[in-house]
Short mmCIF file of C-alpha atoms in Angstrom, two decimals:
data_model
loop_
_atom_site.label_atom_id
_atom_site.label_comp_id
_atom_site.label_asym_id
_atom_site.label_seq_id
_atom_site.Cartn_x
_atom_site.Cartn_y
_atom_site.Cartn_z
CA MET J 1 0.17 0.02 -0.06
CA ARG J 2 1.06 3.82 -0.85
CA ARG J 3 1.64 5.48 1.61
CA ARG J 4 -0.11 9.00 2.19
CA GLY J 5 2.31 12.08 1.00
CA THR J 6 4.24 9.49 -2.05
CA ASP J 7 1.43 9.90 -3.90
CA PRO J 8 3.05 10.81 -7.43
CA ALA J 9 0.25 14.00 -7.57
CA GLN J 10 1.32 14.79 -4.24
CA SER J 11 4.63 15.31 -5.23
CA LEU J 12 6.75 19.82 -5.59
CA ARG J 13 9.36 17.26 -7.67
CA ARG J 14 7.58 15.00 -9.53
CA ARG J 15 5.38 18.45 -10.73
CA LEU J 16 7.78 20.47 -11.60
CA LEU J 17 9.91 17.67 -13.49
CA PHE J 18 6.26 17.47 -15.09
CA GLY J 19 5.75 20.78 -15.82
CA ILE J 20 9.51 21.46 -17.28
CA LEU J 21 9.97 18.62 -19.75
CA VAL J 22 6.87 18.12 -21.37
CA PRO J 23 7.04 21.66 -22.16
CA VAL J 24 10.22 20.56 -23.29
CA ALA J 25 9.90 17.93 -25.17
CA LEU J 26 7.25 19.02 -26.98
CA PHE J 27 9.16 22.19 -28.24
CA ILE J 28 12.22 19.41 -29.46
CA ALA J 29 9.69 17.27 -31.11
CA TYR J 30 8.83 20.18 -33.70
CA ASN J 31 11.92 21.55 -33.40
CA THR J 32 13.43 18.30 -35.05
CA ALA J 33 10.27 17.90 -37.30
CA SER J 34 11.06 21.38 -38.51
CA LEU J 35 14.68 20.40 -38.41
CA TYR J 36 14.77 17.18 -40.11
CA ARG J 37 12.43 20.31 -43.05
CA GLN J 38 15.40 22.43 -43.16
CA THR J 39 18.54 20.13 -43.06
CA LEU J 40 15.96 19.05 -46.14
CA SER J 41 15.76 21.53 -48.26
CA ALA J 42 19.01 22.20 -47.41
CA LEU J 43 20.72 19.32 -48.63
CA HIS J 44 18.29 19.86 -51.76
CA THR J 45 20.12 23.22 -52.51
CA ALA J 46 23.19 22.01 -52.23
CA TYR J 47 22.88 18.46 -54.75
CA ASP J 48 20.38 19.98 -57.14
CA ARG J 49 23.69 21.69 -58.65
CA THR J 50 25.41 18.38 -58.80
CA LEU J 51 21.23 17.18 -60.97
CA LEU J 52 22.61 20.65 -62.81
CA ALA J 53 26.17 19.25 -63.54
CA SER J 54 24.71 16.15 -64.88
CA ALA J 55 22.06 17.93 -67.16
CA LYS J 56 25.09 20.68 -68.62
CA THR J 57 26.86 17.16 -69.13
CA ILE J 58 24.07 15.70 -71.94
CA SER J 59 23.27 19.07 -73.41
CA GLU J 60 27.17 18.92 -74.48
CA GLN J 61 26.37 15.27 -76.33
CA ILE J 62 23.04 16.79 -78.52
CA ASP J 63 23.02 17.66 -81.82
CA VAL J 64 20.57 19.82 -84.36
CA SER J 65 19.70 19.13 -87.76
CA GLY J 66 16.26 21.60 -88.70
CA TYR J 67 15.82 24.29 -87.99
CA ASP J 68 12.47 25.03 -85.17
CA ASP J 69 9.81 23.25 -86.08
CA GLY J 70 11.63 21.28 -88.42
CA ALA J 71 14.76 20.89 -85.74
CA ARG J 72 15.34 16.66 -85.14
CA LEU J 73 17.82 16.23 -82.10
CA ARG J 74 20.35 13.25 -81.31
CA ALA J 75 22.20 12.90 -78.03
CA THR J 76 24.72 9.85 -76.96
CA VAL J 77 24.56 9.63 -73.53
CA PRO J 78 25.82 6.25 -72.52
CA TYR J 79 24.71 5.69 -68.71
CA SER J 80 28.61 5.50 -67.49
CA ALA J 81 28.68 9.31 -67.89
CA LEU J 82 26.58 9.88 -65.18
CA GLU J 83 28.65 7.90 -62.58
CA ALA J 84 30.85 10.51 -62.04
CA PHE J 85 27.73 12.16 -59.92
CA GLU J 86 26.55 9.42 -57.93
CA ALA J 87 27.41 9.83 -55.02
CA ASP J 88 29.55 6.56 -52.40
CA ASN J 89 26.41 4.23 -54.96
CA GLN J 90 24.28 5.43 -52.65
CA SER J 91 21.77 6.78 -54.76
CA ARG J 92 21.35 6.28 -58.73
CA MET J 93 20.74 9.24 -61.36
CA PHE J 94 18.48 8.64 -64.20
CA TYR J 95 17.83 11.21 -67.86
CA ARG J 96 15.47 11.61 -70.69
CA VAL J 97 16.07 14.03 -73.46
CA SER J 98 13.02 15.42 -75.50
CA THR J 99 12.12 17.97 -77.22
CA LEU J 100 9.83 20.24 -76.41
CA GLY J 101 6.83 18.01 -77.48
CA GLY J 102 6.96 15.65 -75.75
CA GLU J 103 9.83 13.67 -78.13
CA LEU J 104 12.07 11.72 -76.30
CA VAL J 105 14.86 11.70 -78.18
CA SER J 106 17.44 9.73 -75.47
CA GLY J 107 16.90 8.43 -72.17
CA PHE J 108 14.51 6.11 -69.17
CA ALA J 109 11.33 6.50 -71.49
CA GLU J 110 9.72 6.07 -68.16
CA LEU J 111 10.51 9.06 -66.74
CA PRO J 112 7.54 10.60 -67.27
CA MET J 113 8.16 14.29 -69.05
CA TRP J 114 8.11 16.99 -67.08
CA HIS J 115 4.83 19.33 -67.35
CA GLY J 116 6.20 22.12 -64.99
CA ARG J 117 7.27 26.35 -65.59
CA ILE J 118 10.86 27.86 -65.75
CA PRO J 119 10.46 29.77 -62.49
CA SER J 120 10.67 33.51 -62.65
CA ARG J 121 13.71 33.40 -61.06
CA PRO J 122 15.30 31.08 -61.21
CA PRO J 123 18.38 29.97 -58.54
CA TYR J 124 19.84 29.58 -61.22
CA ALA J 125 22.13 31.72 -64.69
CA ALA J 126 20.23 28.49 -66.51
CA LEU J 127 16.35 27.56 -67.84
CA VAL J 128 16.69 25.12 -64.48
CA ASP J 129 13.85 24.14 -62.80
CA PHE J 130 13.96 21.88 -59.80
CA TYR J 131 10.47 19.19 -58.28
CA ASP J 132 9.95 16.11 -57.04
CA ASP J 133 8.62 13.02 -57.88
CA GLU J 134 7.96 9.49 -58.06
CA PHE J 135 10.14 6.88 -60.86
CA ARG J 136 10.29 3.08 -60.87
CA GLY J 137 8.24 3.27 -57.11
CA GLN J 138 10.64 5.48 -55.46
CA PRO J 139 10.89 8.94 -54.41
CA VAL J 140 13.56 10.45 -57.04
CA ARG J 141 14.54 14.52 -56.66
CA VAL J 142 14.18 15.57 -60.07
CA ALA J 143 16.19 18.97 -62.83
CA VAL J 144 14.70 20.03 -65.22
CA LEU J 145 17.92 22.00 -67.97
CA LEU J 146 15.77 23.63 -71.05
CA GLN J 147 18.80 23.82 -73.42
CA PRO J 148 18.95 25.44 -76.74
CA VAL J 149 21.12 23.61 -78.68
CA ALA J 150 23.09 24.69 -82.46
CA SER J 151 24.71 23.65 -84.75
CA PRO J 152 26.01 24.82 -88.83
CA THR J 153 23.47 22.55 -89.86
CA GLY J 154 20.02 22.91 -86.83
CA ARG J 155 18.75 25.74 -84.10
CA GLY J 156 15.96 23.61 -81.57
CA MET J 157 15.42 23.57 -77.56
CA ALA J 158 16.18 20.48 -76.05
CA VAL J 159 14.54 19.32 -72.78
CA ILE J 160 16.61 17.29 -70.38
CA GLN J 161 15.15 16.15 -67.26
CA VAL J 162 17.53 14.53 -64.37
CA ALA J 163 16.14 12.35 -61.86
CA GLU J 164 18.12 10.56 -58.48
CA THR J 165 16.87 8.65 -55.80
CA LEU J 166 16.96 10.17 -52.14
CA GLU J 167 18.84 7.71 -50.60
CA LEU J 168 21.77 9.87 -49.35
CA ARG J 169 20.33 12.74 -49.29
CA ARG J 170 17.93 11.37 -46.54
CA THR J 171 20.62 9.40 -45.14
CA LEU J 172 22.65 12.28 -44.44
CA ALA J 173 19.86 14.41 -42.57
CA LEU J 174 19.12 11.25 -40.18
CA GLN J 175 22.88 11.53 -39.70
CA ILE J 176 22.28 15.07 -38.62
CA LEU J 177 18.77 14.46 -36.41
CA GLN J 178 20.38 11.65 -34.85
CA THR J 179 23.14 13.85 -33.86
CA THR J 180 21.37 17.13 -33.12
CA LEU J 181 18.16 14.53 -30.72
CA ALA J 182 21.05 13.17 -28.97
CA ARG J 183 22.70 16.37 -27.85
CA GLN J 184 18.86 17.85 -26.61
CA ALA J 185 18.90 14.40 -25.17
CA LEU J 186 21.31 15.30 -23.41
CA LEU J 187 19.72 19.07 -22.19
CA ALA J 188 16.83 17.77 -21.43
CA LEU J 189 18.86 15.41 -19.12
CA VAL J 190 20.67 18.07 -17.73
CA VAL J 191 17.50 20.46 -16.99
CA ALA J 192 15.49 17.13 -15.18
CA LEU J 193 19.36 17.18 -12.72
CA ILE J 194 19.15 20.73 -12.50
CA VAL J 195 15.41 21.20 -11.38
CA GLY J 196 15.73 17.45 -9.42
CA LEU J 197 18.86 19.83 -7.30
CA VAL J 198 16.59 22.96 -7.04
CA VAL J 199 13.77 21.17 -6.03
CA GLN J 200 15.68 19.31 -2.95
CA SER J 201 17.64 22.59 -2.21
CA ALA J 202 14.28 24.92 -2.20
CA VAL J 203 11.90 22.48 -0.27
CA ARG J 204 14.75 21.62 2.13
CA PRO J 205 13.87 24.32 4.29
CA VAL J 206 10.24 22.75 4.32
CA ARG J 207 11.44 19.52 5.37
CA ARG J 208 13.37 21.22 8.22
CA LEU J 209 9.93 23.05 9.04
CA SER J 210 8.19 19.94 9.48
CA GLU J 211 11.04 18.33 11.73
CA GLN J 212 10.95 21.52 13.69
CA LEU J 213 7.71 21.04 14.35
CA GLN J 214 7.37 17.57 14.92
CA THR J 215 9.02 16.98 17.18
CA ARG J 216 7.21 19.99 18.65
CA PRO J 217 5.64 19.11 22.23
CA GLU J 218 1.52 18.57 22.20
CA ASP J 219 1.08 22.04 23.93
CA ASP J 220 3.76 24.18 22.78
CA LEU J 221 2.38 26.85 20.64
CA ARG J 222 5.21 29.48 20.63
CA PRO J 223 5.30 30.83 17.62
CA ILE J 224 7.93 29.10 14.70
CA ALA J 225 10.79 30.99 14.10
CA ALA J 226 12.16 30.15 10.90
CA PRO J 227 14.93 32.77 10.02
CA GLY J 228 16.24 30.96 6.97
CA THR J 229 12.63 30.15 5.46
CA PRO J 230 12.90 31.18 2.21
CA ARG J 231 10.66 34.50 1.26
CA GLU J 232 8.27 32.93 -0.36
CA LEU J 233 7.45 30.84 2.36
CA GLN J 234 6.45 33.46 5.07
CA PRO J 235 3.47 33.88 4.20
CA LEU J 236 3.14 30.53 5.09
CA VAL J 237 5.33 30.36 8.34
CA ASP J 238 3.27 33.61 9.35
CA ALA J 239 0.16 31.82 8.59
CA MET J 240 0.90 29.03 11.84
CA ASN J 241 2.43 31.46 13.99
CA HIS J 242 -1.06 32.88 13.25
CA VAL J 243 -3.48 29.71 13.97
CA MET J 244 -0.76 28.69 16.32
CA GLY J 245 -1.73 32.12 18.48
CA ARG J 246 -5.10 31.51 17.88
CA LEU J 247 -4.92 27.82 19.25
CA ALA J 248 -3.30 29.45 22.36
CA HIS J 249 -5.39 31.50 22.90
CA LEU J 250 -8.68 29.46 22.88
CA LEU J 251 -6.47 27.17 25.02
CA ALA J 252 -5.51 28.97 27.63
CA HIS J 253 -9.05 30.51 26.63
CA GLN J 254 -10.75 27.30 27.73
CA THR J 255 -8.32 26.63 30.11
CA ARG J 256 -9.46 29.39 31.96
CA PHE J 257 -12.80 28.69 31.59
CA VAL J 258 -12.68 25.12 33.43
CA ARG J 259 -10.93 26.09 35.88
CA ASP J 260 -13.61 29.32 37.35
CA ALA J 261 -16.74 27.24 36.27
CA SER J 262 -15.43 24.07 38.61
CA HIS J 263 -14.49 26.80 41.01
CA GLN J 264 -17.41 29.26 41.14
CA LEU J 265 -19.51 27.43 40.85
CA ARG J 266 -18.50 25.34 44.45
CA THR J 267 -19.53 27.37 46.69
CA PRO J 268 -23.28 27.97 45.94
CA LEU J 269 -23.22 24.15 45.40
CA ALA J 270 -22.30 23.78 48.38
CA VAL J 271 -23.94 26.37 49.89
CA LEU J 272 -27.12 25.32 48.18
CA LYS J 273 -26.59 21.13 49.87
CA VAL J 274 -25.91 22.83 53.81
CA GLN J 275 -29.65 24.83 53.53
CA VAL J 276 -31.15 21.78 52.25
CA GLN J 277 -29.56 19.93 54.82
CA SER J 278 -30.10 23.32 57.48
CA ALA J 279 -34.61 22.71 56.69
CA LEU J 280 -34.26 18.77 55.64
CA ARG J 281 -32.99 18.56 59.70
CA GLY J 282 -35.48 21.26 60.50
CA ASP J 283 -33.10 23.68 61.37
CA VAL J 284 -35.18 26.46 59.53
CA ALA J 285 -38.37 27.64 58.54
CA PRO J 286 -39.81 25.55 55.85
CA GLN J 287 -40.64 29.29 54.19
CA GLN J 288 -36.98 31.11 54.93
CA ALA J 289 -35.69 27.91 53.42
CA LEU J 290 -37.38 27.37 50.27
CA HIS J 291 -36.96 31.64 49.88
CA GLU J 292 -33.13 30.81 50.91
CA ILE J 293 -32.52 27.31 48.69
CA SER J 294 -34.46 29.83 45.57
CA ASP J 295 -31.37 32.88 46.08
CA THR J 296 -28.46 30.46 45.99
CA VAL J 297 -30.08 29.06 42.80
CA ASP J 298 -30.91 33.04 41.03
CA ARG J 299 -27.49 33.57 41.71
CA ALA J 300 -26.00 29.99 40.23
CA THR J 301 -27.98 29.81 37.26
CA GLN J 302 -26.82 34.15 36.69
CA LEU J 303 -23.17 32.97 37.09
CA ALA J 304 -24.00 29.95 34.85
CA ASN J 305 -25.33 32.20 32.43
CA GLN J 306 -22.33 35.23 32.89
CA MET J 307 -19.86 32.31 31.91
CA LEU J 308 -22.15 31.05 29.29
CA ALA J 309 -22.30 34.50 27.87
CA LEU J 310 -18.39 34.72 28.42
CA ALA J 311 -17.26 32.15 26.72
CA LYS J 312 -19.99 32.31 23.55
CA VAL J 313 -17.90 36.12 23.07
CA GLU J 314 -14.92 34.50 22.27
CA GLN J 315 -17.07 31.64 20.57
CA LEU J 316 -17.82 35.37 18.09
CA ARG J 317 -15.11 36.61 18.09
CA GLN J 318 -13.59 33.71 16.09
CA GLN J 319 -16.03 33.49 13.13
CA SER J 320 -16.27 35.15 10.24
CA ALA J 321 -16.57 38.80 9.44
CA PRO J 322 -19.97 39.40 11.53
CA PRO J 323 -23.37 40.96 10.16
CA VAL J 324 -23.62 45.10 10.40
CA THR J 325 -26.41 45.85 13.56
CA ARG J 326 -27.91 48.75 14.77
CA LEU J 327 -26.77 49.87 17.72
CA ASP J 328 -29.35 51.97 18.23
CA ASP J 329 -32.01 50.20 17.79
CA GLU J 330 -30.70 47.49 19.87
CA LEU J 331 -30.43 49.69 22.82
CA ARG J 332 -33.11 51.12 23.17
CA ALA J 333 -35.12 47.28 23.19
CA ILE J 334 -32.87 46.91 25.43
CA ALA J 335 -34.36 50.18 27.64
CA LEU J 336 -37.72 48.91 27.01
CA GLU J 337 -36.91 45.78 27.95
CA LEU J 338 -35.78 46.78 31.03
CA SER J 339 -37.88 49.59 31.92
CA PRO J 340 -39.81 47.01 34.52
CA LEU J 341 -37.17 47.73 36.65
CA ILE J 342 -36.48 51.10 36.23
CA ALA J 343 -39.71 51.78 36.53
CA GLN J 344 -40.12 49.73 40.17
CA ARG J 345 -36.82 52.72 41.02
CA ASP J 346 -38.41 55.36 41.06
CA ILE J 347 -35.63 56.18 37.72
CA ASP J 348 -35.70 59.86 36.08
CA PHE J 349 -34.69 58.20 32.87
CA GLY J 350 -33.20 59.52 29.56
CA ILE J 351 -32.00 58.67 26.27
CA HIS J 352 -31.00 59.29 23.57
CA THR J 353 -29.43 57.98 20.62
CA ASP J 354 -28.07 58.87 17.18
CA PRO J 355 -27.83 56.43 13.95
CA ALA J 356 -25.14 53.94 14.97
CA PRO J 357 -24.59 50.90 12.50
CA VAL J 358 -21.59 49.07 14.00
CA GLN J 359 -19.99 45.59 12.79
CA ALA J 360 -21.21 43.04 15.17
CA HIS J 361 -22.99 40.11 15.58
CA GLU J 362 -26.42 41.87 17.52
CA TRP J 363 -26.25 39.05 20.08
CA MET J 364 -23.19 41.28 21.10
CA LEU J 365 -24.75 44.59 21.68
CA ARG J 366 -27.37 43.30 23.73
CA GLU J 367 -25.63 41.68 25.74
CA LEU J 368 -23.15 44.49 26.59
CA THR J 369 -26.19 47.15 26.76
CA ARG J 370 -28.00 44.96 28.35
CA ASN J 371 -24.76 44.00 31.42
CA LEU J 372 -24.31 48.34 31.63
CA LEU J 373 -27.88 49.75 31.64
CA HIS J 374 -28.70 46.79 34.82
CA ASN J 375 -25.46 47.78 36.75
CA ALA J 376 -26.12 51.64 36.50
CA ILE J 377 -29.77 51.27 37.59
CA ARG J 378 -28.44 48.97 40.56
CA HIS J 379 -26.52 51.85 41.67
CA THR J 380 -28.51 54.43 41.22
CA PRO J 381 -30.45 55.40 44.46
CA VAL J 382 -34.06 55.62 44.09
CA SER J 383 -35.96 57.89 42.54
CA GLY J 384 -32.13 58.70 41.20
CA VAL J 385 -31.20 60.26 37.56
CA LEU J 386 -29.77 57.92 34.53
CA SER J 387 -29.35 59.05 31.01
CA VAL J 388 -28.23 57.33 27.87
CA ASP J 389 -26.27 58.89 25.47
CA LEU J 390 -25.15 56.85 21.90
CA MET J 391 -23.31 59.79 20.12
CA THR J 392 -21.34 59.72 16.34
CA ASP J 393 -18.53 61.78 15.20
CA GLY J 394 -18.76 60.05 11.95
CA ARG J 395 -16.17 57.55 12.69
CA HIS J 396 -17.05 56.03 16.11
CA ALA J 397 -20.13 55.27 18.15
CA ALA J 398 -20.29 56.43 22.31
CA LEU J 399 -22.17 55.25 24.56
CA THR J 400 -22.95 56.35 28.00
CA PHE J 401 -24.48 55.51 30.80
CA SER J 402 -23.93 58.16 33.31
CA ASP J 403 -25.85 57.37 36.63
CA SER J 404 -26.49 59.23 39.94
CA GLY J 405 -25.10 56.04 42.05
CA PRO J 406 -22.23 56.89 45.04
CA GLY J 407 -19.89 56.47 42.20
CA ILE J 408 -16.95 53.78 41.77
CA ASP J 409 -12.96 54.69 44.28
CA ALA J 410 -9.93 54.32 41.92
CA GLU J 411 -8.26 51.26 43.72
CA LEU J 412 -11.43 49.68 42.50
CA ALA J 413 -11.48 50.27 39.30
CA GLN J 414 -8.73 49.13 37.87
CA ARG J 415 -10.17 45.62 39.01
CA LEU J 416 -13.70 46.29 37.56
CA PHE J 417 -13.11 44.11 34.84
CA GLN J 418 -11.31 40.70 35.82
CA PRO J 419 -13.70 38.15 36.22
CA PHE J 420 -15.24 37.62 39.88
CA SER J 421 -14.34 40.78 40.65
CA ALA J 422 -17.22 42.52 41.89
CA GLY J 423 -17.95 45.88 44.20
CA ASP J 424 -21.05 43.92 46.45
CA VAL J 425 -20.59 40.01 46.46
CA ARG J 426 -23.94 40.35 47.84
CA THR J 427 -25.56 41.75 44.11
CA GLY J 428 -23.63 40.49 41.68
CA SER J 429 -20.98 37.78 40.32
CA GLY J 430 -18.20 39.81 39.11
CA LEU J 431 -18.74 39.04 35.54
CA GLY J 432 -21.76 41.46 34.02
CA LEU J 433 -18.02 43.91 32.98
CA ALA J 434 -15.60 41.28 31.68
CA ILE J 435 -18.27 40.41 30.12
CA CYS J 436 -18.20 43.63 28.52
CA GLN J 437 -15.11 44.37 28.36
CA GLU J 438 -14.67 41.09 26.00
CA ILE J 439 -17.16 42.29 23.72
CA VAL J 440 -15.49 45.57 23.92
CA GLN J 441 -12.48 44.15 22.85
CA ALA J 442 -13.64 41.75 20.40
CA LEU J 443 -15.14 45.24 18.63
CA GLY J 444 -12.19 47.04 18.56
CA GLY J 445 -13.77 49.49 20.44
CA GLN J 446 -12.40 50.71 24.65
CA ILE J 447 -14.28 51.09 27.27
CA GLU J 448 -14.04 52.90 31.11
CA LEU J 449 -15.66 53.65 33.95
CA SER J 450 -14.70 57.29 35.28
CA ASN J 451 -16.43 59.29 38.33
CA ARG J 452 -18.77 62.26 37.19
CA MET J 453 -17.47 65.42 39.77
CA GLU J 454 -19.90 68.34 40.68
CA GLY J 455 -17.06 70.65 41.87
CA SER J 456 -15.39 68.40 44.45
CA ARG J 457 -19.29 65.61 45.32
CA ILE J 458 -18.62 63.02 42.87
CA ALA J 459 -22.32 63.52 40.85
CA GLY J 460 -21.93 59.18 39.89
CA LEU J 461 -20.49 56.77 37.65
CA ASP J 462 -20.28 56.65 33.87
CA ALA J 463 -19.80 54.81 32.04
CA VAL J 464 -18.28 55.16 28.29
CA VAL J 465 -17.88 52.57 25.16
CA ARG J 466 -16.79 53.63 22.22
CA LEU J 467 -16.89 51.69 19.18
CA PRO J 468 -15.88 51.00 15.87
CA LEU J 469 -18.88 51.92 12.64
CA ALA J 470 -18.69 50.22 10.17
CA PRO J 471 -17.08 51.23 6.99
CA GLY J 472 -19.63 52.37 4.29
CA ASP J 473 -23.74 54.49 3.84
CA SER J 474 -25.45 53.70 7.65
CA THR J 475 -28.85 52.95 5.13
CA ALA J 476 -27.51 49.74 4.38
CA ALA J 477 -27.64 48.71 7.94
CA GLU J 478 -30.99 50.50 8.48
CA ARG J 479 -32.14 47.47 5.95
CA ARG J 480 -30.84 45.40 7.36
CA LYS J 481 -32.26 45.89 10.29
CA PRO J 482 -35.51 47.28 11.10
CA ALA J 483 -35.39 50.04 14.08
CA ALA J 484 -37.00 48.39 17.44
#
């Protein structure tokens, strides 16, 4: 069975060799055919001169009597006269002497009569034409010479055809072709060898990187140090470091979540067990025991919900680009949802919002505004004043919750955004502001708490959230989500 990773289709070396050698082989094939034709053409040019010399030799053996149309040609040409032009007995030569009308004077009668035309610019200083034909089942090259013949007793025109078989020409062309092919094959072999060596050298950093990753412990998610990595591989290393960073963050968050959940849920469960045992023993009245158990269950439920919300923020952070959502619509929806709490405490509540499209999941914005508004309501005294303002400057949205409570101690403000750092452990779990900070950081914004001063007196607390507005026209977001 072939092991995974050794498939030739997955081999970079094989792909490069195939991608380079196939075009080279196709070029060599085309070049071979072209070279063979060019070689034959060059040999034709060289050996056609021999055919012309043979035809001129034959023309010297022709005599004539009579003039023009009445001229009678006579030729006595022994075949031995052509043997001097036959090269190495590899080719044979044949001739035919005729009148312009096609009447045979001497030579081989089977040789087809020429019926062509003399080129307007013949290659030699003679009335000569060259063409390819077939004689006695063999391809031949034929030279035709129109030779004027004159004597004291006459004047006429002779048509002299000299044909030569192509063995010698083709043999020479094949020899040249074989020599060239051998050199081109050697060149292709050198190219393949160089490609193999270059690929071997090029993938060496990848192998070192692979070995470095394989030898790492399972819990080692530090960035990869690859100082000698080629520039083309650097984006891959950067992407791997980015993924490992995300994995390290997720694992750290998961470890922290499990640790905090096991620690924080243990306390209310232990309290709940003690309350149930106390009720069973009759230490407290049943009605009082049920109220105490209900309060403990409510706090445990709130803690569990907030811890799940904290985990959901991290889950949404890892997702792709969120949709555009109207922050002002979500803010007014949450204000309407919490209006019974506002009315219960007889709070003078005011809200002002500008259109604020934000690139965020709807759940994030609802959780953010619900936590901050609920905290502001809880810290605003009965019949106090609470205002919410959402303003935009074209690039950012500034959301401000201004209560009229006692403010916050400067030392406590430094750790309120840490999980389980509640100002009053009796009224909260210490996760609300931590959730808010996680949401704001995931959206690329900022959150801060500051006391609002009137002279030397603290008039209340301002919780300010700044978020970047979504790029583009705000009407697009308005079409996405209708107003609450």
